Tab-separated table of C-alpha atoms in Angstrom:
chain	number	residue	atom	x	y	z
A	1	UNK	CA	296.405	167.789	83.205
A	2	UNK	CA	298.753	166.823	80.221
A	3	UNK	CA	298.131	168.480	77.171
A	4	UNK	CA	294.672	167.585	74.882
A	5	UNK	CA	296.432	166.567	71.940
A	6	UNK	CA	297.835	163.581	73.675
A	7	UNK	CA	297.867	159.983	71.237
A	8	UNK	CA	294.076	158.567	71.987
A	9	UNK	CA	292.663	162.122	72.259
A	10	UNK	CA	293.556	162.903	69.098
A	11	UNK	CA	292.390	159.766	67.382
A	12	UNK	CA	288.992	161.407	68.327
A	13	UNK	CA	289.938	164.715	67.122
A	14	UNK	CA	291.307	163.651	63.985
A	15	UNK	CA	288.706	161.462	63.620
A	16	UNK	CA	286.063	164.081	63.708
A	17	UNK	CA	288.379	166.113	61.910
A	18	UNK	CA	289.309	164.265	58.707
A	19	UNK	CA	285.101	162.793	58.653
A	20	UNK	CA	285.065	166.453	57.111
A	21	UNK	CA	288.226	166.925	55.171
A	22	UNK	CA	286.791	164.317	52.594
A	23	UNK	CA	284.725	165.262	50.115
A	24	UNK	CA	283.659	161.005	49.713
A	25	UNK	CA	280.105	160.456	49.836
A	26	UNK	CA	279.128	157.611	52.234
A	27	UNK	CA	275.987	155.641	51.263
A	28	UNK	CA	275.592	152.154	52.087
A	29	UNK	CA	275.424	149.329	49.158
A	30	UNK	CA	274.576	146.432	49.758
A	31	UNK	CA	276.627	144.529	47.275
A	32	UNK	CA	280.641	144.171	47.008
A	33	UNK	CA	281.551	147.984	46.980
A	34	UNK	CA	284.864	148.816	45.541
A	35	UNK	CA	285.228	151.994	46.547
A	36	UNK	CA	285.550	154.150	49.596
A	37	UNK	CA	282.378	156.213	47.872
A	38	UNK	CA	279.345	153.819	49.198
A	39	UNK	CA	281.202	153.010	52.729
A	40	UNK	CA	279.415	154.524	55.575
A	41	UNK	CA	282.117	154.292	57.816
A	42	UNK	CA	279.892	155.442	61.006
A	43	UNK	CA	277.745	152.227	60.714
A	44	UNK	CA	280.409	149.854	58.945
A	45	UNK	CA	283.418	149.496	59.937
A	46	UNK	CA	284.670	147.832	63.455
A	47	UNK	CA	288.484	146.666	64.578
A	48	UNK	CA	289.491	143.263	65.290
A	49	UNK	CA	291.881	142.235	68.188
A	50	UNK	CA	293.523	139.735	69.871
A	51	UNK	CA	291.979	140.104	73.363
A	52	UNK	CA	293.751	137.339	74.806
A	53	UNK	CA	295.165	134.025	74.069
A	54	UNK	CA	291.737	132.128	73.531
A	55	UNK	CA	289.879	135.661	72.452
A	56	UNK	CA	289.545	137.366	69.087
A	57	UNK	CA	287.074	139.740	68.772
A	58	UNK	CA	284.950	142.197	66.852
A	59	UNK	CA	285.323	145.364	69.046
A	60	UNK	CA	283.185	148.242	69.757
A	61	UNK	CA	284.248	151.202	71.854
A	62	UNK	CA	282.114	152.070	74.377
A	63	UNK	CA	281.257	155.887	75.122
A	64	UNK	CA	283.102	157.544	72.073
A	65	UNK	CA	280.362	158.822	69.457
A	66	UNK	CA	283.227	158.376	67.046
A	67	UNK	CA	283.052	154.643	66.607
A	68	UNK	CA	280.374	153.018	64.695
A	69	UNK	CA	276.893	152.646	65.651
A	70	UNK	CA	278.542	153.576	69.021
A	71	UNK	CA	275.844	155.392	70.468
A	72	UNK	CA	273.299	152.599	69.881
A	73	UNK	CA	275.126	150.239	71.774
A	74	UNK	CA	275.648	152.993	74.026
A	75	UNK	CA	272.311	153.404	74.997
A	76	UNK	CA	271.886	149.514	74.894
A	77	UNK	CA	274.091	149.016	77.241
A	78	UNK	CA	274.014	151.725	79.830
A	79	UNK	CA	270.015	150.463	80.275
A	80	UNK	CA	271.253	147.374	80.992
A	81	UNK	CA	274.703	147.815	83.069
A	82	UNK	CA	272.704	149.269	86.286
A	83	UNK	CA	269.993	146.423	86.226
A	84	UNK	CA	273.139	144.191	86.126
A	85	UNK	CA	275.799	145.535	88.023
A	86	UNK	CA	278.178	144.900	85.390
A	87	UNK	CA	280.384	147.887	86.993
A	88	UNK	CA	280.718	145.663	89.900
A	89	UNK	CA	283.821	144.180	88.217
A	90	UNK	CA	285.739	147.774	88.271
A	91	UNK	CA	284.281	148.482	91.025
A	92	UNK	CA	284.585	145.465	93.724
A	93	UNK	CA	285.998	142.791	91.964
A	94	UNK	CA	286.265	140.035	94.518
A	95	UNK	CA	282.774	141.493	96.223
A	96	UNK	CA	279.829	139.429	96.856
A	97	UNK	CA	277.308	141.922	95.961
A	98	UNK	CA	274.686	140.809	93.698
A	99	UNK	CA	275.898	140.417	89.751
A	100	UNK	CA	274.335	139.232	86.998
A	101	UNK	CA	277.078	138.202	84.850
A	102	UNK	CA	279.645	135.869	84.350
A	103	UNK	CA	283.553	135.668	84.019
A	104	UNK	CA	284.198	134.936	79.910
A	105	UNK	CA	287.785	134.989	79.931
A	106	UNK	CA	290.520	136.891	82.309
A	107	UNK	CA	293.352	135.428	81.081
A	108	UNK	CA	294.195	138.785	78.323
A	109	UNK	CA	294.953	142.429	79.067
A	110	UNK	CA	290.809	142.572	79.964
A	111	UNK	CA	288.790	140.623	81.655
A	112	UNK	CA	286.066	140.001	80.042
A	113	UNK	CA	282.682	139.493	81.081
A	114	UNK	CA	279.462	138.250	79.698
A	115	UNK	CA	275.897	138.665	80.579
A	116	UNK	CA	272.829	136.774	78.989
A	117	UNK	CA	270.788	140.305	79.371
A	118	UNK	CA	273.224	142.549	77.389
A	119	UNK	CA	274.045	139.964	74.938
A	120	UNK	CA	269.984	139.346	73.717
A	121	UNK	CA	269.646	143.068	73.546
A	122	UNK	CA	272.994	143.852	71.581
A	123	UNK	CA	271.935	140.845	69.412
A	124	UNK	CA	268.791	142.881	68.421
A	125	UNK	CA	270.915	146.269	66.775
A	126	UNK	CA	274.041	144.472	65.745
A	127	UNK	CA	274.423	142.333	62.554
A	128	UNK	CA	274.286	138.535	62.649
A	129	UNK	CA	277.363	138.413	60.625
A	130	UNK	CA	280.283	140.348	59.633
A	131	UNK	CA	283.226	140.189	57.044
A	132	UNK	CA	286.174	139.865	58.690
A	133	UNK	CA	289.284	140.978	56.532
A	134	UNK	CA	292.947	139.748	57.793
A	135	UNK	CA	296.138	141.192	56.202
A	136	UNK	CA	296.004	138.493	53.514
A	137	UNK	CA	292.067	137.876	52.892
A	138	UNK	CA	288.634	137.622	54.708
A	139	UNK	CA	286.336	135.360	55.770
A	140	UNK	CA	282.197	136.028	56.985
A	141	UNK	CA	281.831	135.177	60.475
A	142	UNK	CA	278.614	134.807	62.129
A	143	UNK	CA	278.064	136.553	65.649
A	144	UNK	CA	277.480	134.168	68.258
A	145	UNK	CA	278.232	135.973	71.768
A	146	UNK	CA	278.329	139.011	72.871
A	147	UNK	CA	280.716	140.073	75.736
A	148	UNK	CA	281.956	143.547	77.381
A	149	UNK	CA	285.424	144.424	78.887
A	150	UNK	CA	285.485	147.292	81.657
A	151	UNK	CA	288.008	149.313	83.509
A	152	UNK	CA	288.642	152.582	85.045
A	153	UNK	CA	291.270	154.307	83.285
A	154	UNK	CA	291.265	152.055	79.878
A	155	UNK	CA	288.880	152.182	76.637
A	156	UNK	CA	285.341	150.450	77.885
A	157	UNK	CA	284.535	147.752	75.252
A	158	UNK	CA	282.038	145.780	73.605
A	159	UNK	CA	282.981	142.556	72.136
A	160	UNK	CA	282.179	139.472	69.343
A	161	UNK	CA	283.961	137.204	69.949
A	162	UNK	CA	284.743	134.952	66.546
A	163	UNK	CA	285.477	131.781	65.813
A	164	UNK	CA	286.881	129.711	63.026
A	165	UNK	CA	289.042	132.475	61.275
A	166	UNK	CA	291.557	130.932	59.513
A	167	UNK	CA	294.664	133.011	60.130
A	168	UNK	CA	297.031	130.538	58.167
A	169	UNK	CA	295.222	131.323	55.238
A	170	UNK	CA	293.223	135.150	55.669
A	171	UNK	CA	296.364	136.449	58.227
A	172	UNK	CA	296.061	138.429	61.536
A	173	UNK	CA	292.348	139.655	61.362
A	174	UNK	CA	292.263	143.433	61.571
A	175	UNK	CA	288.961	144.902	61.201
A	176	UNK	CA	285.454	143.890	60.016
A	177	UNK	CA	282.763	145.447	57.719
A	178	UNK	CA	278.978	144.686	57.432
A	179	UNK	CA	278.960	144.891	53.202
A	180	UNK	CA	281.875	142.963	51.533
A	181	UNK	CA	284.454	145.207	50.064
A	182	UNK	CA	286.965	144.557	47.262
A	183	UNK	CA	290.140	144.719	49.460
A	184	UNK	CA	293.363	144.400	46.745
A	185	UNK	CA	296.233	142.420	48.740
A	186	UNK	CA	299.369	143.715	47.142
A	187	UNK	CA	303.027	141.971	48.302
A	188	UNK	CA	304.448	145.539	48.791
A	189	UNK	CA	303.297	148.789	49.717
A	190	UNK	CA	307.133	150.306	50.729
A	191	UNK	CA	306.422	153.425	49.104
A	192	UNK	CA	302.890	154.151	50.376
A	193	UNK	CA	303.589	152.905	53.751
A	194	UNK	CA	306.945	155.165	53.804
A	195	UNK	CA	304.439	158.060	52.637
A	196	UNK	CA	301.918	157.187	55.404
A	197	UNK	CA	304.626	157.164	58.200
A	198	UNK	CA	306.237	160.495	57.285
A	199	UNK	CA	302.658	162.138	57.674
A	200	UNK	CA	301.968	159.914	61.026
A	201	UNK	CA	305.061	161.133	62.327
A	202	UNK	CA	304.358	164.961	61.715
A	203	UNK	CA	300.845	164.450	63.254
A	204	UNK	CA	302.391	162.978	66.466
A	205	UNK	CA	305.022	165.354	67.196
A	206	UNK	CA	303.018	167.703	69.742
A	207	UNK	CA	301.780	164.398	71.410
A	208	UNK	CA	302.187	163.749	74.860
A	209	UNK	CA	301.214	160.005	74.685
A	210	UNK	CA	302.130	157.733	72.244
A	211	UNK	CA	304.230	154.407	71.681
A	212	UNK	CA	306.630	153.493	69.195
A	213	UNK	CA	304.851	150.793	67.111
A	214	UNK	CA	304.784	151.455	63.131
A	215	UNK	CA	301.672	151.910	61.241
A	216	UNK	CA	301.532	148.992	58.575
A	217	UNK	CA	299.238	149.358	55.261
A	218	UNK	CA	298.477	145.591	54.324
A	219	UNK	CA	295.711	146.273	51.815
A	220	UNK	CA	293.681	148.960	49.400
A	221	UNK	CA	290.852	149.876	47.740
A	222	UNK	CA	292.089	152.242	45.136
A	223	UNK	CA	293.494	155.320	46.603
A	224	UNK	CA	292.328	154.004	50.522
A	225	UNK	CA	294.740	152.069	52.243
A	226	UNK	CA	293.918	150.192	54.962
A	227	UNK	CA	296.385	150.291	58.222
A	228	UNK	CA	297.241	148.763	61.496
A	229	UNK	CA	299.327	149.710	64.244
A	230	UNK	CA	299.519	146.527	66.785
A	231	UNK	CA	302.263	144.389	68.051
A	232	UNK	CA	299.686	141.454	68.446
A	233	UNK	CA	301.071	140.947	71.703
A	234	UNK	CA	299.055	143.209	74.228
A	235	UNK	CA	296.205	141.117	74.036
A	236	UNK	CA	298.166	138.033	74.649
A	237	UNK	CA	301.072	138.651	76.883
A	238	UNK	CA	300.753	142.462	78.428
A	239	UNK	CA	303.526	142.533	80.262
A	240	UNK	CA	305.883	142.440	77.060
A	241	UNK	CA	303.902	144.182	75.182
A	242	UNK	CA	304.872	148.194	74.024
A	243	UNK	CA	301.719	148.676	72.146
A	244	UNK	CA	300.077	151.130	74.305
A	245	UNK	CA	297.404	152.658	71.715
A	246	UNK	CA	296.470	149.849	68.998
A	247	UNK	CA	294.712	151.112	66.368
A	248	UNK	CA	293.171	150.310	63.226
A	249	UNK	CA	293.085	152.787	60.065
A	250	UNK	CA	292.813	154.042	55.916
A	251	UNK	CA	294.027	156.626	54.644
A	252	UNK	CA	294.174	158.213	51.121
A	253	UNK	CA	297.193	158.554	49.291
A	254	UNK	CA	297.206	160.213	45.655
A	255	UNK	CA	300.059	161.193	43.121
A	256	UNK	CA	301.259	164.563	44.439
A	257	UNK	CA	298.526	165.330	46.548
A	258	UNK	CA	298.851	165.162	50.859
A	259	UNK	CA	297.982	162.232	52.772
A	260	UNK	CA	294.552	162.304	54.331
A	261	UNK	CA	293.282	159.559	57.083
A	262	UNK	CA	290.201	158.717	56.228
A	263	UNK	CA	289.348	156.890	59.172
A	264	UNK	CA	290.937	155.824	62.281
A	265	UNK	CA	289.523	154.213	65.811
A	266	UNK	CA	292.007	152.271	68.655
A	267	UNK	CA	292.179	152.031	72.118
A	268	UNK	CA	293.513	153.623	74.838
A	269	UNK	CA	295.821	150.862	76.910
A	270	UNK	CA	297.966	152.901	78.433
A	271	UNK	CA	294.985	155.041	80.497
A	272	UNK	CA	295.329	158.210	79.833
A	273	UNK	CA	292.244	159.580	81.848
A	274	UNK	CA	293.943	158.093	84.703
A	275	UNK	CA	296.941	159.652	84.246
């Protein structure tokens, strides 16, 4: 077995890790917060992908206590996966054993499935709408469907899939909060970025996996800068794709002090369990 510090392992570990390495406190407010102090990033923050050509979606990763309100939906939907068979798509695709679900979309790197059972009961714990910032603004989007995307080796999902985000104007949408933040959209964060990709590059020299797409800071709150790493293309087309370990992230960057993430959650493409 490959070393533990590979890429998506350590997301988790550094995760966990940096949680503690911040002294921010982390209450929720319900109005426009401008700072990272009243973010409980546990219960607020979710990534955004392009799942697929037709399929953008509010994602939640499935069995990893790091990702918010994770073990909720956890629960949620490991009651309701057995009653359902909704493994039956890992496990026998193309079988004819009973299934409660239906195909959503198959056309992106998963296939996605929905079923009417899982998507009243995540309804009931998960917010009826969300802001959902791009790299040039943010728009509220109201949940409408609920649908899950499974595999052996990959990161088990749940998704929202949303509608009506205006990319022309609001730009590739990258993650989603339930309280509306003051986001800043600067035209250039060179420096920052530059800063931010010296200390990603120390942190990944001991990994085993990892691909070779640049983290990209596209907006701030203060001192938090808020990151991608994507090629917007796995989703879409995965056989041209080299983004192995998207990822969605902030990190804290003051004058002559070291860089700190904040916060970080992706997926694991690539498989590394499998591996």
């Amino acid at each position: 077995m490959k070393n533990i510090t590979g890429f998506f392992l350590s997301l988790l570990l550094i995760s966990c890790q940096q949680k503690n390495e911040t002294t921010l406190k982390t209450n929720i407010a319900p109005a426009k917060s401008d700072t990272l102090d009243k973010i409980d990033i546990d219960t607020t923050l979710f990534c955004v992908y392009d799942l697929s050509k037709t399929t953008t979606a509010i994602v939640v990763n499935l069995n990893d206590q790091n990702t918010g309100d994770g073990t909720a939906f956890d629960k949620v939907f490991n009651e309701i996966s057995s009653k359902d068979s909704l493994y039956n798509v890992v496990e026998a695709p193309k079988s004819n054993r009973s299934r409660n679900f239906e195909y959503y979309d198959t056309l992106g790197s998963y296939k996605l499935i929905r079923s009417k059972t899982l998507e009243d009961q995540i309804k009931k714990i998960a917010e009826k709408s969300y802001y959902v910032y791009g790299t040039k603004g943010f728009s509220k989007i109201t949940i409408n469907k609920v649908v899950c995307g499974l595999d052996e080796c990959r990161t088990n999902i749940i998704a929202f899939p949303i509608e009506n985000f205006d990319t022309a104007k609001n730009g590739k949408p990258i993650f989603c909060s339930k309280q509306l933040l003051k986001i800043n959209y600067q035209e250039s964060y060179f420096d920052i970025q530059k800063k931010v990709r010296d200390y990603d590059e120390e942190k990944s020299k001991d990994y085993d996996y990892k691909d070779d797409i640049k983290t990209k800071i596209f907006a701030n709150i203060g001192n938090a800068y808020f990151a991608y790493s994507d090629d917007f293309i796995w989703g879409r087309d995965p056989e041209n794709s080299k983004c192995s370990f998207p990822s969605r992230a902030i990190y804290i960057v003051k004058k002559n002090k070291p860089v700190k993430r904040f916060w970080i959650e992706g997926l694991d493409l690539f498989g590394i369990p499998c591996d």
